[in-house]
Coordinates of C-alpha atoms and ligand atoms in Angstrom, one line a residue:
X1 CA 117.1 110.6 193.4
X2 CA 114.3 111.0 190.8
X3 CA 115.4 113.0 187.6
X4 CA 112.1 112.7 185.0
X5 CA 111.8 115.4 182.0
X6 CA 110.1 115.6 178.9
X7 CA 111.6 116.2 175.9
X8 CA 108.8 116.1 173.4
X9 CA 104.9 116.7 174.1
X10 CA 103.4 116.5 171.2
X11 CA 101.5 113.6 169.6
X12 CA 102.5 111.9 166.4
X13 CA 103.5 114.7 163.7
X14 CA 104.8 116.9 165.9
X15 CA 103.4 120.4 166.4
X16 CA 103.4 122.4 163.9
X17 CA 102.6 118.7 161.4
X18 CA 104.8 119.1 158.3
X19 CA 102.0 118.5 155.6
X20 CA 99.1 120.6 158.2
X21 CA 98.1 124.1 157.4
X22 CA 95.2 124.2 160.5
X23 CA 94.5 127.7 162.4
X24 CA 96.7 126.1 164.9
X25 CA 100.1 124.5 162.8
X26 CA 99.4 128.3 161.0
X27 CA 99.9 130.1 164.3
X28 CA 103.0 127.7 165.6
X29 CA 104.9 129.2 162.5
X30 CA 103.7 132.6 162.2
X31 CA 103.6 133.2 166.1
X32 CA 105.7 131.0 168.0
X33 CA 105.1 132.9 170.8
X34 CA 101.5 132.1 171.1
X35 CA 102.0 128.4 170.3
X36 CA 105.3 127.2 170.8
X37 CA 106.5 124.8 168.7
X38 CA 106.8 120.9 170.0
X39 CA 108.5 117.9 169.0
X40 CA 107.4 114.7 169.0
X41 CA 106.5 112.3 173.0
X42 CA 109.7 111.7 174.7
X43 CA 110.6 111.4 178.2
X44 CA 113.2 110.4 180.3
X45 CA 114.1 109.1 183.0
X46 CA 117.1 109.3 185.7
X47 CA 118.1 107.8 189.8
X48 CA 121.3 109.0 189.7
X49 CA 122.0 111.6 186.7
X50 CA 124.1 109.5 185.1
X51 CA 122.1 106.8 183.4
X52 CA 119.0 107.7 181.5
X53 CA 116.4 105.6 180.4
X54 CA 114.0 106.5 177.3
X55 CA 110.5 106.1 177.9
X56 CA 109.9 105.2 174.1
X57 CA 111.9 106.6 171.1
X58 CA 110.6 109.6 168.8
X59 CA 110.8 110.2 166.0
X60 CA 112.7 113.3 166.4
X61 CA 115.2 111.4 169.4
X62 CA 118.2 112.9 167.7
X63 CA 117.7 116.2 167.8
X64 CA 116.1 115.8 171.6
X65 CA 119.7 113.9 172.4
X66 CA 121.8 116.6 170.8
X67 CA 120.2 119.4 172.8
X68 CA 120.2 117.2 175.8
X69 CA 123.7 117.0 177.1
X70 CA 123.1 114.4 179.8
X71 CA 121.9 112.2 177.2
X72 CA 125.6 112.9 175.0
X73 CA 128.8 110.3 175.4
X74 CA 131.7 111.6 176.3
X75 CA 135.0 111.6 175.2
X76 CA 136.6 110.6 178.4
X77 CA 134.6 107.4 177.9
X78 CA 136.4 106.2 174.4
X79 CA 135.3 106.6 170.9
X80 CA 131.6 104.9 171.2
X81 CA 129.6 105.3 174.5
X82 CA 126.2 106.8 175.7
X83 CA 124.3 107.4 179.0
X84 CA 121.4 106.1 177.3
X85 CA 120.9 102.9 180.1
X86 CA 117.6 101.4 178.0
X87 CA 114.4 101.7 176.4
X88 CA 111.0 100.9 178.0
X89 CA 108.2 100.8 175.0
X90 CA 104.5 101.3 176.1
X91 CA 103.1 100.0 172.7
X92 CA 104.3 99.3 169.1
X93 CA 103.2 102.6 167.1
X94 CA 105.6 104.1 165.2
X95 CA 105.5 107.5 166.7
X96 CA 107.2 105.2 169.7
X97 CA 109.1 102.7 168.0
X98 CA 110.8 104.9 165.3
X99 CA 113.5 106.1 167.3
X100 CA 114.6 102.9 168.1
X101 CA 115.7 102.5 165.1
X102 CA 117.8 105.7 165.2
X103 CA 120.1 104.0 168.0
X104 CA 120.7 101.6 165.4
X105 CA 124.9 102.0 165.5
X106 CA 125.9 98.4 166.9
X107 CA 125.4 99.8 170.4
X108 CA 123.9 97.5 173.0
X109 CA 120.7 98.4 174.8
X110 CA 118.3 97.1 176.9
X111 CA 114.8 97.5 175.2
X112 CA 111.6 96.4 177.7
X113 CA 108.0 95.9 175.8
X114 CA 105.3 93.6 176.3
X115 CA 105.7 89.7 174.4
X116 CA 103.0 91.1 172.0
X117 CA 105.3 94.5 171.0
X118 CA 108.4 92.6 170.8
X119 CA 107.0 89.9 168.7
X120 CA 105.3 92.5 166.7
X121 CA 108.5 94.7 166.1
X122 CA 110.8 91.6 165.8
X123 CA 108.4 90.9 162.9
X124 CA 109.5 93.7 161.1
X125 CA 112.6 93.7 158.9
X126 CA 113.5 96.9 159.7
X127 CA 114.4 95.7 163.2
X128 CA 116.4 93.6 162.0
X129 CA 119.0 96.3 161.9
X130 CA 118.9 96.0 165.4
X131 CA 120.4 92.4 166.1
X132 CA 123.5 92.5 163.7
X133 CA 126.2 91.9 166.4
X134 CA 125.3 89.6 169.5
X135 CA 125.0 92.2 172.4
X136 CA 123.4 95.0 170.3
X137 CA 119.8 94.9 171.6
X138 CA 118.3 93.1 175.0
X139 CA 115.0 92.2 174.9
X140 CA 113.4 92.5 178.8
X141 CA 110.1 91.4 178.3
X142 CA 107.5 93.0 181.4
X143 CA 104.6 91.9 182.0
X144 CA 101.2 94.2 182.9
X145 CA 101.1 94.1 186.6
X146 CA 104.3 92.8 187.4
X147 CA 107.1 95.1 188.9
X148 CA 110.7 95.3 187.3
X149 CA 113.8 97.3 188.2
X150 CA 115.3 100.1 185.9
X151 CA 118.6 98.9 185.6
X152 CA 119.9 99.8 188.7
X153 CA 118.9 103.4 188.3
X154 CA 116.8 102.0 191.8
X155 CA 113.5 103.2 190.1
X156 CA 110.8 100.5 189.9
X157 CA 108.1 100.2 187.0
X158 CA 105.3 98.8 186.5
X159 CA 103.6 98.0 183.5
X160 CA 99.9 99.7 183.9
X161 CA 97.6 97.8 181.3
X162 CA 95.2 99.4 179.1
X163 CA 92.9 98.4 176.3
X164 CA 94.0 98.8 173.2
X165 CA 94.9 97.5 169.8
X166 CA 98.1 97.0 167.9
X167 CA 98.6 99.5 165.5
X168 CA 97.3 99.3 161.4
X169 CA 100.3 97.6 160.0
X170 CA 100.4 95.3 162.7
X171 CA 96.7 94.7 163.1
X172 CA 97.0 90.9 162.0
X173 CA 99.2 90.2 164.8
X174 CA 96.9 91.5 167.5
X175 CA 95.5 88.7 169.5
X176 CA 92.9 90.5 172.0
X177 CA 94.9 90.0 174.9
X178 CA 94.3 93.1 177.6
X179 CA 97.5 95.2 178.4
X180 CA 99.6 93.6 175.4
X181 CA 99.3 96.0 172.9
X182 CA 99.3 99.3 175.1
X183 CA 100.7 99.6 178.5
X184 CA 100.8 103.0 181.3
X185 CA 104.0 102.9 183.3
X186 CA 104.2 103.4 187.0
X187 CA 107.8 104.7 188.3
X188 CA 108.4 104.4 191.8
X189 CA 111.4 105.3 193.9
X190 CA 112.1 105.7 197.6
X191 CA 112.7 108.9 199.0
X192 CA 116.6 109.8 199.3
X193 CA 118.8 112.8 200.3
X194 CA 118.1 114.5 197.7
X195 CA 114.5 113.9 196.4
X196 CA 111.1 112.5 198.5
X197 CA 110.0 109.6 197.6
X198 CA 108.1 109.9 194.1
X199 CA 105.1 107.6 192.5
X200 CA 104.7 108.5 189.4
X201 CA 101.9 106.9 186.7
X202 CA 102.7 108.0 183.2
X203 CA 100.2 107.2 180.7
X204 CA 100.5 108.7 177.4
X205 CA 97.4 106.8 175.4
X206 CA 94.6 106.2 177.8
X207 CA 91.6 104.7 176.2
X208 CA 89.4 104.9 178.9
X209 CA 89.0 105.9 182.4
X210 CA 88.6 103.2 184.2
X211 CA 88.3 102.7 188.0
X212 CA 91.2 100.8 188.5
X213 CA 93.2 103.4 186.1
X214 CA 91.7 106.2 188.7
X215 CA 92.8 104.2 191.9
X216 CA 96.3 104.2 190.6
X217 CA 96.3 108.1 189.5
X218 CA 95.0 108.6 193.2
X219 CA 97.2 106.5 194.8
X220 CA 100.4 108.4 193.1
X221 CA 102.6 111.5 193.7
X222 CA 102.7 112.7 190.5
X223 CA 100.3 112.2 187.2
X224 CA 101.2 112.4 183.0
X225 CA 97.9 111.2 181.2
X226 CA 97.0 111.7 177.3
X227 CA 96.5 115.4 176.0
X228 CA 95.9 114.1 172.9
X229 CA 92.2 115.5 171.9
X230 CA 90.2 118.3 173.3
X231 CA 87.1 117.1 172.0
X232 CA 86.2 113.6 170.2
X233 CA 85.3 115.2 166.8
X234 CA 87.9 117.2 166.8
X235 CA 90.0 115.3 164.2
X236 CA 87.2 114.9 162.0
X237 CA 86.6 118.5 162.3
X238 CA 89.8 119.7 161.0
X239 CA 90.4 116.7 158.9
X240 CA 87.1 115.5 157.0
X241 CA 87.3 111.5 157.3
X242 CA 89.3 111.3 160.1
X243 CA 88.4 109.3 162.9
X244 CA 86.7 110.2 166.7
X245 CA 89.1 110.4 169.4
X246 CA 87.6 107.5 171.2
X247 CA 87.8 105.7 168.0
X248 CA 91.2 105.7 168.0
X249 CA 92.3 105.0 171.8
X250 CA 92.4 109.0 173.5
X251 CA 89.9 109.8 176.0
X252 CA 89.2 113.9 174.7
X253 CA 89.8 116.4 177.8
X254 CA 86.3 117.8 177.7
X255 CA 82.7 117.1 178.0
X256 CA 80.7 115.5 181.2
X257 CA 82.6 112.0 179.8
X258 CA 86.1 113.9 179.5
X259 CA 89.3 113.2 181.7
X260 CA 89.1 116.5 183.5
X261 CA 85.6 115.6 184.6
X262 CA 86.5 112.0 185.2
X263 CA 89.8 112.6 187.4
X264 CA 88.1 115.8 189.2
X265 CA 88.4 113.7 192.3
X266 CA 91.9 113.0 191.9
X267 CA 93.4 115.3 194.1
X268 CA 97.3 115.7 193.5
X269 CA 100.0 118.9 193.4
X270 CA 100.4 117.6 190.0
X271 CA 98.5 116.7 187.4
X272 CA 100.3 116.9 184.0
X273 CA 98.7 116.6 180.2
X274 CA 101.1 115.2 177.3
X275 CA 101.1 114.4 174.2
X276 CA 98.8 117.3 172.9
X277 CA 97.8 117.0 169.3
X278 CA 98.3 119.9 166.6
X279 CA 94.5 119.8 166.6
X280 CA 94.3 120.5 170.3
X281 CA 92.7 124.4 171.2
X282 CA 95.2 123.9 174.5
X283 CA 98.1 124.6 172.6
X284 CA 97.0 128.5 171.7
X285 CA 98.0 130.1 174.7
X286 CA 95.4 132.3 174.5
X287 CA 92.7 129.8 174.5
X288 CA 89.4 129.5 176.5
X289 CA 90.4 125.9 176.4
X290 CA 93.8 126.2 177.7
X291 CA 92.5 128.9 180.8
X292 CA 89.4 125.8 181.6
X293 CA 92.5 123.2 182.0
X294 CA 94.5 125.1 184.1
X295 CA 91.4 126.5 185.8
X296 CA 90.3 122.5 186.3
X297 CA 94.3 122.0 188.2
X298 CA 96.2 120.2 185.6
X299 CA 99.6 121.8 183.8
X300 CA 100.2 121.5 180.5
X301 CA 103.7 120.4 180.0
X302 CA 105.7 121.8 177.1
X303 CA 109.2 120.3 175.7
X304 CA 112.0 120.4 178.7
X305 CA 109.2 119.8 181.1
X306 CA 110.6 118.7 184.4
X307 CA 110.1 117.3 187.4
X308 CA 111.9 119.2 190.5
Ligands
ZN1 ZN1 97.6 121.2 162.3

């Protein structure tokens, strides 16, 4: 069995972005309808429907656990118990770190990163909250290339590494090293009674297309690759002195250099954008923007987003 669903899709911020007053964070509160509301990257991830494990940790993880039941404890369990199995991290920014720190409640969890994010959160005091009784937290420390098994949900992942940088108040920890700071994730599982047999890459931040990153999409059943941008000036465009897209680690969708151009050739029943950014003309359901993405083959998946 392969159970994957996404409870969050949008980048860091959230869509609509508390302090943001765009066209687009405008329409999210005056016309839901048009651009729903999203919360912040989350997904999950299931063999049995029992066990879950978090693929990173919003921001807004409690409110995606309370109207998640599968991801509840229940009473007939005692007083303190959860189906959350583990934590894998695919880098150290906040917007997937933060609800770590939520799960904070002396319960013991398995959390897999790279050496780099673990040494970078461990270096934070907050996390200290994290080792205050002896089984509370597990480091599993993966390594870019190398396969590891979910628990024994029977999934396997695989670290996919990326470029990329630790985040700004981390940045003197960084030391260069490729697939440290930001990993992809590839989830495999055999094919069972219930489900066929599923290869899934999910890569939230990509910072470049690369022909190894395409060989893996192409090789898979199912693809979840950064949303993020439209276009590379699109930050700066809403935001005056904000940085390019490419500046700061997402490939935009459009343009001849774009993903959609760059994976045309990817042929695949799915092809799925996350974490779409409160900037991004996608999200108005109306949108030229939106009608060339589905046009181009990909789905845009919104919060509850699952695999079936
Ligand atoms: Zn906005």
């Amino acid at each position: 069995m392969f159970l994957f669903r996404m409870l969050g899709t949008a980048a860091g911020g959230g869509v609509p972005q508390w302090n943001c007053a765009c066209p687009l964070c405008t329409l999210s509160r005056s016309s839901p309808h048009l651009n729903p509301p999203r919360l912040q990257l989350q997904a999950i991830v299931s063999g049995d429907g029992e066990g879950w494990f978090l693929l990173n940790a919003s921001p807004d993880l409690r409110a995606q656990i309370e109207s998640n039941p599968e991801l509840q404890p229940t009473p007939e369990r005692g007083r303190r118990n959860t189906p959350i199995r583990g934590i894998v991290l695919t880098s150290a920014d906040l917007d997937q770190v933060l609800g770590v720190l939520l799960l904070r409640e002396f319960q013991p969890l398995p959390l897999y990163a790279t050496a780099l994010v673990r040494k970078t959160l461990e270096a934070n005091s907050f996390f200290r909250m994290m080792h205050r009784v002896p089984d509370q937290l597990t480091w599993v420390e993966i390594t870019p290339g190398q396969p590891f098994a979910l628990g024994d949900s029977g999934i396997q992942c695989t670290p996919i590494p990326l470029e990329g940088s630790l985040p700004f108040y981390a940045r003197d920890l960084d030391t260069g090293e490729h697939g440290q700071a930001s990993i992809g994730l590839l989830l495999e599982a055999p094919a069972s009674p219930e489900s066929k047999a599923r290869r899934i890459a999910y890569t939230p931040a990509v910072p470049e297309i690369t022909d190894e990153l395409r060989a893996i999409y192409s090789s898979c059943t199912d693809i979840f690759v950064d949303g993020t941008f439209w276009s590379d000036a699109e930050l700066s465009n809403t935001h005056t002195g904000t940085p390019l897209a490419r500046a700061i680690g997402h490939v935009p969708l459009s343009g001849d250099d774009g993903t959609i151009a760059l994976l045309r050739a990817v042929h695949l029943p799915r092809k799925i954008f996350v974490h779409i950014n409160n900037t991004n003309p996608i999200l108005d359901l109306r949108s030229p923007e939106r009608c060339a993405v589905v046009e181009a083959g990909w789905h845009i998946a919104n919060d509850g987003w699952q695999l079936d």
